[in-house]
Coordinates of C-alpha atoms in Angstrom, one line a residue:
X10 CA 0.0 0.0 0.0
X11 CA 1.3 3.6 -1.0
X12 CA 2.5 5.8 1.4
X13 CA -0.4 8.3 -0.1
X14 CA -3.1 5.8 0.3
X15 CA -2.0 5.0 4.1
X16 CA -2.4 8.9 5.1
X17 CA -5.9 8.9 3.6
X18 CA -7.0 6.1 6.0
X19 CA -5.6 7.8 8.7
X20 CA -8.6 10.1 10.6
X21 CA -8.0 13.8 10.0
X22 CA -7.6 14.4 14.2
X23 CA -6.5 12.1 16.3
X24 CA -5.5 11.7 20.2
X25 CA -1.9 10.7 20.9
X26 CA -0.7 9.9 24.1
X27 CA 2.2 12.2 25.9
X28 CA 4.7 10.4 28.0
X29 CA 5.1 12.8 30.2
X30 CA 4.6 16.8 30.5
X31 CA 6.6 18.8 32.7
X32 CA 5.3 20.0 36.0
X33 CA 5.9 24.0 34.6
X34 CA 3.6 22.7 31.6
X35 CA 1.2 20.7 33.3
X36 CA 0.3 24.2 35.7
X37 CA 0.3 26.3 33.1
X38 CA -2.6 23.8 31.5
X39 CA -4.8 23.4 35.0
X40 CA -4.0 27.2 35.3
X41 CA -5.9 27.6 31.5
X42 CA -8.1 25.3 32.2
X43 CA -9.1 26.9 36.1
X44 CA -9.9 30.5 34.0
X45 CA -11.9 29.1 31.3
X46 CA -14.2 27.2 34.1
X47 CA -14.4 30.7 35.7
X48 CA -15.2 32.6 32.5
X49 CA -17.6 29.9 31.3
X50 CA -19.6 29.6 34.9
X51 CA -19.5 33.3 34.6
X52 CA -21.2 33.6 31.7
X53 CA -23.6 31.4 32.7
X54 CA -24.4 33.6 35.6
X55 CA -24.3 36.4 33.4
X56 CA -27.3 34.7 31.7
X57 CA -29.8 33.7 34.4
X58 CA -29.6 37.4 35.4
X59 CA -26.9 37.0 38.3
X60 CA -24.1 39.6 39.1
X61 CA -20.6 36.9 38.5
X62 CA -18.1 38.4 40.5
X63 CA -20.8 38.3 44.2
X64 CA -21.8 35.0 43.4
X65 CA -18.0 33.3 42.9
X66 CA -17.5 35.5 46.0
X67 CA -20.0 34.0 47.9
X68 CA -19.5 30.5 47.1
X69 CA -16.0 31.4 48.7
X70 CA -17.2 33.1 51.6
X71 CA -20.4 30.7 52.2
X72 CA -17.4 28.4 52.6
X73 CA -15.6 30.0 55.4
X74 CA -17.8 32.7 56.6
X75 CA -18.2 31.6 60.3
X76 CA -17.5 29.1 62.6
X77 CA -20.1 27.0 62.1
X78 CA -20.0 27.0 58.1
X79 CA -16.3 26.0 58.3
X80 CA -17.5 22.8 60.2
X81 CA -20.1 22.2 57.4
X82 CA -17.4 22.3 55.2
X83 CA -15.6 19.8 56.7
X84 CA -18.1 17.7 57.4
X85 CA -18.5 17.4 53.9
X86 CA -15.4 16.4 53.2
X87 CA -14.9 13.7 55.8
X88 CA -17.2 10.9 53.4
X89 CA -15.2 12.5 50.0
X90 CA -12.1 12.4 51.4
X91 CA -11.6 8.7 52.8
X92 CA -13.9 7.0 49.7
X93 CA -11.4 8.8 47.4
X94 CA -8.8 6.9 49.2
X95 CA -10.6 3.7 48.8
X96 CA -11.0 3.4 45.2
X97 CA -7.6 5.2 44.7
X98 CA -6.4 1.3 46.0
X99 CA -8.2 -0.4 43.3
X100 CA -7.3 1.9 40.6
X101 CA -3.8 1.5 41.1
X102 CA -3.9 -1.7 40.5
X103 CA -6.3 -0.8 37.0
X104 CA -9.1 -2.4 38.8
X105 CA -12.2 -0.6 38.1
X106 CA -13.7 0.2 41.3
X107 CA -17.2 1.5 40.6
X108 CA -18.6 0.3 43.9
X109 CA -17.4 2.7 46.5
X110 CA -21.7 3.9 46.7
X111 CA -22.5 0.0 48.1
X112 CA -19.3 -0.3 49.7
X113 CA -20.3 2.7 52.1
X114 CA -23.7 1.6 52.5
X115 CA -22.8 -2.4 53.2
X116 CA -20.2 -0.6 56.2
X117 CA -23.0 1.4 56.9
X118 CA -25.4 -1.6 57.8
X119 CA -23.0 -3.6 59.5
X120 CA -21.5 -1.1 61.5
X121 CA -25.2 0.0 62.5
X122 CA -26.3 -3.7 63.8
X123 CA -24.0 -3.1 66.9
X124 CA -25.4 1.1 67.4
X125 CA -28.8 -0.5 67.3
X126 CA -28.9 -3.6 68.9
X127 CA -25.9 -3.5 71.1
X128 CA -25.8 0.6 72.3
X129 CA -25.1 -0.3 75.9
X130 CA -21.4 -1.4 75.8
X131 CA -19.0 0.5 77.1
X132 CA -18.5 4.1 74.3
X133 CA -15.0 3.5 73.5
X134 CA -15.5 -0.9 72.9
X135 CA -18.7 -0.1 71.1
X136 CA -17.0 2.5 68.9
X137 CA -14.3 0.0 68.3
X138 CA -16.6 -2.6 66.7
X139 CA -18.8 -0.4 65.1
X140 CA -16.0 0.5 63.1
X141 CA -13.9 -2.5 62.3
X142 CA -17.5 -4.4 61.5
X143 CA -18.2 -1.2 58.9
X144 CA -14.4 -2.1 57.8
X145 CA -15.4 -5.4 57.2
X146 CA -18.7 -5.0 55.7
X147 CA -17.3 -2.9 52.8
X148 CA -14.2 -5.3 52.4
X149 CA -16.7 -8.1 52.0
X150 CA -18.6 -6.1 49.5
X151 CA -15.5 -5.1 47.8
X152 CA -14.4 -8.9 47.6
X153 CA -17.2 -10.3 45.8
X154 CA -16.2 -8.3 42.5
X155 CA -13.0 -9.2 43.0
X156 CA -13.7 -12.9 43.5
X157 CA -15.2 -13.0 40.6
X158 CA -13.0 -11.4 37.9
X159 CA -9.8 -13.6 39.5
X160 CA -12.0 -16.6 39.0
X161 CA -13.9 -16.5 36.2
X162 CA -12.9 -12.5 34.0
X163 CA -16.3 -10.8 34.7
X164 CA -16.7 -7.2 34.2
X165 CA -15.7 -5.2 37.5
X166 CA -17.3 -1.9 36.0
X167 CA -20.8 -3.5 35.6
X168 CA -20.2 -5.9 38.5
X169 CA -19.1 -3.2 40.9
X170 CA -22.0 -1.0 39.8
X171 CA -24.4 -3.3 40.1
X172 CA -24.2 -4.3 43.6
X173 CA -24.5 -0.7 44.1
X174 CA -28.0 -1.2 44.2
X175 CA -28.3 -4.5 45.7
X176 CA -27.0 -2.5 48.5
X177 CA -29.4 0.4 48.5
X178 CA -32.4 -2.4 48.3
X179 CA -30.7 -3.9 51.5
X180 CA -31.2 -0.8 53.5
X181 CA -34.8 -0.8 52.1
X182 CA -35.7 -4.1 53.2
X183 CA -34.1 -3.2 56.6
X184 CA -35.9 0.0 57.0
X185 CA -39.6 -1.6 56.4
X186 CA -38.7 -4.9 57.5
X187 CA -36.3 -6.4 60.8
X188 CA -35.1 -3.0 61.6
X189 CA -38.1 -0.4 61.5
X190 CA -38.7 1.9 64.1
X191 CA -42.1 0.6 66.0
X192 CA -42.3 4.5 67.4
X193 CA -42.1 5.6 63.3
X194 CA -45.9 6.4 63.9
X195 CA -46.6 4.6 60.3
X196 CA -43.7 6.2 58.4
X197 CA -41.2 3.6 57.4
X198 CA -37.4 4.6 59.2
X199 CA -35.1 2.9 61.1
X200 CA -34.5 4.3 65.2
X201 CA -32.1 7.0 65.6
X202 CA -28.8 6.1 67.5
X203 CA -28.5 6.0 70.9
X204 CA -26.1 8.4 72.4
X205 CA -23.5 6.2 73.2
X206 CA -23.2 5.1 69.4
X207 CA -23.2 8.0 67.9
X208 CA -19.1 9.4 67.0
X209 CA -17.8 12.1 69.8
X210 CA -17.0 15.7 68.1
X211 CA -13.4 17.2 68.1
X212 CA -13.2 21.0 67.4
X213 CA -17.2 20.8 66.6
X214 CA -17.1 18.1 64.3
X215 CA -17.2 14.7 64.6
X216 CA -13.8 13.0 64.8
X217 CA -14.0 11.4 61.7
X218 CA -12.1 13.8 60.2
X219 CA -9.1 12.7 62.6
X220 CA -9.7 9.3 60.9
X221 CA -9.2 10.6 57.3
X222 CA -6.2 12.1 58.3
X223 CA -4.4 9.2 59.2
X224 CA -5.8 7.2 56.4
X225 CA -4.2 9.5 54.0
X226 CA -0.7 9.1 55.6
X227 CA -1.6 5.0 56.3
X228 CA -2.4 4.6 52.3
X229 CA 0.7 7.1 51.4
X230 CA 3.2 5.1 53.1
X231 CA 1.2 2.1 52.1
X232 CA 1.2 2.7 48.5
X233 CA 4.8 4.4 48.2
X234 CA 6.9 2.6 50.6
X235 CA 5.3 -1.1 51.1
X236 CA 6.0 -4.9 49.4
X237 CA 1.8 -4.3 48.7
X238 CA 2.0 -1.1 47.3
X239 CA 4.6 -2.1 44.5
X240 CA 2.9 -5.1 44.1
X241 CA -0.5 -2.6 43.2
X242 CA 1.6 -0.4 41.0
X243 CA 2.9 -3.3 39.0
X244 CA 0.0 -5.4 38.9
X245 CA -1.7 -2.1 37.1
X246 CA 0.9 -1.6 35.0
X247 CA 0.7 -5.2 33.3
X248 CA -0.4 -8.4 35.3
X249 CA 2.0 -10.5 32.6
X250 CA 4.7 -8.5 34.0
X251 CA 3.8 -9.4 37.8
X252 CA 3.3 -13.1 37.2
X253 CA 6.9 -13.3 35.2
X254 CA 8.5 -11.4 38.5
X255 CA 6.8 -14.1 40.7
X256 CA 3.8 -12.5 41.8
X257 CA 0.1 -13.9 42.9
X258 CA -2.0 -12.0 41.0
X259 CA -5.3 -13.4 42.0
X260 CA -4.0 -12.9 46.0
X261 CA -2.8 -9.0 45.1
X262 CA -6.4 -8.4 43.6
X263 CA -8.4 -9.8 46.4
X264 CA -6.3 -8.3 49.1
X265 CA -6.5 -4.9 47.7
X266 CA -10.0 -4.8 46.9
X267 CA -10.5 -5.5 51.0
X268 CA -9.0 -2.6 51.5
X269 CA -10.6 -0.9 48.7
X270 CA -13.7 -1.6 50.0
X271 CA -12.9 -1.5 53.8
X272 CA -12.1 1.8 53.8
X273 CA -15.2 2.5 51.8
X274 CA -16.9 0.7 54.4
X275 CA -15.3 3.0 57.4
X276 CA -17.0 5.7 54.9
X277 CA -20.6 4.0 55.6
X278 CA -19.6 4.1 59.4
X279 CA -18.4 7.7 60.3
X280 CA -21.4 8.9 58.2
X281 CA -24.1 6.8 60.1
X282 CA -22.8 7.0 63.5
X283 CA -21.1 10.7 62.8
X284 CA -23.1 13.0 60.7
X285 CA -27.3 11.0 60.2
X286 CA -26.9 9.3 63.6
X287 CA -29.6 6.9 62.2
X288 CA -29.1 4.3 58.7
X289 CA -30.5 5.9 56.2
X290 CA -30.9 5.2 52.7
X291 CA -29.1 8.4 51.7
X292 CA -25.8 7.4 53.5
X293 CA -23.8 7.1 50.6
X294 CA -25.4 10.2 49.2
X295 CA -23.4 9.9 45.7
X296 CA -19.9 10.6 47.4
X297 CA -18.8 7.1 45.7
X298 CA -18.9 8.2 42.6
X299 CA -17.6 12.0 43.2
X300 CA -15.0 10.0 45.0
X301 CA -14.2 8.6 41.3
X302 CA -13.8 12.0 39.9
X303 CA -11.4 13.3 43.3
X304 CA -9.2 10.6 43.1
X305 CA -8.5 10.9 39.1
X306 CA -8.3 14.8 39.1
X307 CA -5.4 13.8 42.3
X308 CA -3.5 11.3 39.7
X309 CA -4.4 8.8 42.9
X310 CA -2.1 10.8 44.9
X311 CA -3.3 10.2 48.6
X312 CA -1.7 14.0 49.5
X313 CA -3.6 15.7 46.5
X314 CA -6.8 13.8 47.1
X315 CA -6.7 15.1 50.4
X316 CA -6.7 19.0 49.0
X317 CA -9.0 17.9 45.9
X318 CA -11.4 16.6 48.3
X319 CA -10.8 20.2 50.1
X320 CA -11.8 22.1 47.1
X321 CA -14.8 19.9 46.6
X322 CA -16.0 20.3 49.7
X323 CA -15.6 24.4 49.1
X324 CA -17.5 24.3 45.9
X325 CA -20.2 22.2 47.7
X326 CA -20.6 24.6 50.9
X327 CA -20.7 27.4 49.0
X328 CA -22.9 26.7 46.3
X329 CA -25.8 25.8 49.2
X330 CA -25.1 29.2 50.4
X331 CA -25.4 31.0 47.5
X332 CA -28.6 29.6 46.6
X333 CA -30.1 30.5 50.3
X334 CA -28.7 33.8 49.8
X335 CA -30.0 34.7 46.0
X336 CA -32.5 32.3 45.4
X337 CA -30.3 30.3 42.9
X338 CA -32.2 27.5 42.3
X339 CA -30.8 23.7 43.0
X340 CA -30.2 22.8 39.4
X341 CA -28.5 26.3 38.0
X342 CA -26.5 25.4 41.2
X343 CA -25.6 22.2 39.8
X344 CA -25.3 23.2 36.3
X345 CA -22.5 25.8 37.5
X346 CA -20.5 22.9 39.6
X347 CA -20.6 20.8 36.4
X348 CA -19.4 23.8 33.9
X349 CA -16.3 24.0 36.6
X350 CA -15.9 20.3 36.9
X351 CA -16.1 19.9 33.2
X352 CA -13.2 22.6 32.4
X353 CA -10.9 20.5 35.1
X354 CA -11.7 17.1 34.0
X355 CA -11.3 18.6 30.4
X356 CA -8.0 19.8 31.7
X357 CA -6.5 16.2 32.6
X358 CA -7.1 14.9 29.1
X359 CA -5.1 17.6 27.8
X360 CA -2.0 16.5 30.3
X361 CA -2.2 13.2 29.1
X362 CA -3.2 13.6 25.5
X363 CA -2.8 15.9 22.5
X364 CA -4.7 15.8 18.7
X365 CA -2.8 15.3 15.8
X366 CA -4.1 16.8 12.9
X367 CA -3.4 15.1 9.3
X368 CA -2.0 17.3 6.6
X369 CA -0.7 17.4 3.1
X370 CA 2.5 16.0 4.0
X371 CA 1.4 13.4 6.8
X372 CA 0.1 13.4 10.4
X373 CA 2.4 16.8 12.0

């Protein structure tokens, strides 16, 4: 075949992968990429009759505006933060984690059996369990998928997803079944934590927070500096490489997506016995799959997902308060998070990727 006849089969643009941009380029591009998402949300607000430069100003202040609305901020970012952290384990290894919503909510429902039914231990014992059986519940949970592809090659993506909402119908059953509250007065809910279950606040928010803290440093030193965390990174990079060096694939996958889960599970916990002191169907809320989103735009950096998370949790805060304050309603609220979110996302394919264009001469 001519050379001439090759280019013309060739598309006219095409996406080519960069090895590697420098950390001067790679700013400059999120720095782009950060004005555009402010001109194009500002346009926006131009257009449903809103001044620009109040609202992005509000958003920022809603944020950090009082005492009270800096604990809300945090308190958002508690769930974000540590499910980030959970999938970040399975997509090192190129596992496709897409489970972290029924991993939360399985944690959730284990970890609430003990606040329910066994509320009169001792605070710090009960605690204890509550959160290693939330650990467990989301590891189990985690496991299946991963079971399941070692065994027999399913799908994780559908898998994963799919037990999403086995999960959801769990806590359904639970809530009009075994575990409804007979003082509900007709109305289908499960009994509010007892005091003694319910997480203790540090600094006016519950200590969760603490907990995410010292998961990020626990899965940084995991990932970077452990026998398992090289084990992750080379199983993701090619799993014929890891069983020529020696390695147990099947045992890497399964152990990893314990953790994966578990610390989605520990998720489930903080947020039932932390922030709805009750299990409700809304525990996971969607943070799984925002999670998904934090830990990419982080490059599954436990440090960055930590600051991500941060700037999520900003954007999230503020927004409610600048629809109390303007009467911006829910869904121009979300439409202007998605403008900002598509610009950043947009901004990652651009680190990693470039278009070629074909020309007269050949692809340039």
């Amino acid at each position: 075949m001519s050379e001439k006849m090759k280019r013309t089969k060739e598309p006219l643009i095409r996406t080519v992968k960069i090895a590697e941009r420098s950390k001067r380029e790679t700013m400059k591009l999120r720095i782009i990429a950060f004005a555009l998402a402010l001109l194009a949300g500002g346009l926006f607000i131009l257009l449903i009759g809103f001044n620009p430069v109040e609202l992005y100003g509000t958003i920022i202040s809603g944020a950090f505006r009082s005492k009270m609305a800096i604990q809300a901020t945090v308190k958002f970012m508690i769930p974000l933060l540590i499910s980030s952290l959970g999938v970040t384990l399975a997509f090192k290894m190129r596992f496709w984690n897409i489970g972290a919503e029924g991993q939360i909510i399985m944690g959730a429902i284990c970890s609430s059996y003990f606040a329910l039914f066994h509320s009169d231990w001792p605070h710090a014992l009960l605690l204890a369990v509550m959160f290693t059986a939330g650990f467990i519940g989301g590891g189990l949970w985690g496991l299946l998928p991963a079971y399941f592809k070692s065994k027999f090659e399913t799908n994780e993506t559908l898998f994963t997803l799919m037990l999403n909402y086995i999960a959801l119908h769990i806590i359904s059953f639970l809530r009009d079944g075994p575990w409804k509250d007979p003082g509900s007065s007709g109305f289908p809910k499960i009994a509010r934590f007892q005091a003694n279950a319910q997480i203790d606040k540090v600094l006016g928010v519950q200590f969760g927070w603490i907990i995410a803290i010292i998961l990020v440093i626990v899965v940084y030193v995991y990932l970077k500096y452990t026998k398992h965390g090289y084990e992750i990174s080379v199983v993701g990079e090619s799993q014929s490489t890891a069983k020529y060096a020696g390695m147990n694939v099947k045992k890497i996958i399964l152990r990893t997506m314990i953790l994966s889960g578990g610390i989605a599970g520990i998720t489930g916990m903080i947020q039932s016995a932390g922030s709805d002191m009750t299990l409700a169907s809304s525990v996971a809320g969607g943070v799984g799959f925002t999670a998904i989103i934090v830990a990419w735009l982080a490059n599954l950096n436990p440090v960055s997902i930590l600051w991500v998370s941060f700037l999520f949790s900003v954007l999230e805060k503020g927004s409610s308060v600048m629809q109390s304050t303007y009467g911006v309603s829910t869904y121009s609220a979300a439409v202007l998070q998605g403008i900002i979110l598509f610009f950043i996302l947009g901004c990652e394919f651009f680190i990693r990727y470039r278009f070629v264009v074909r020309g007269k001469g050949g692809a340039r």
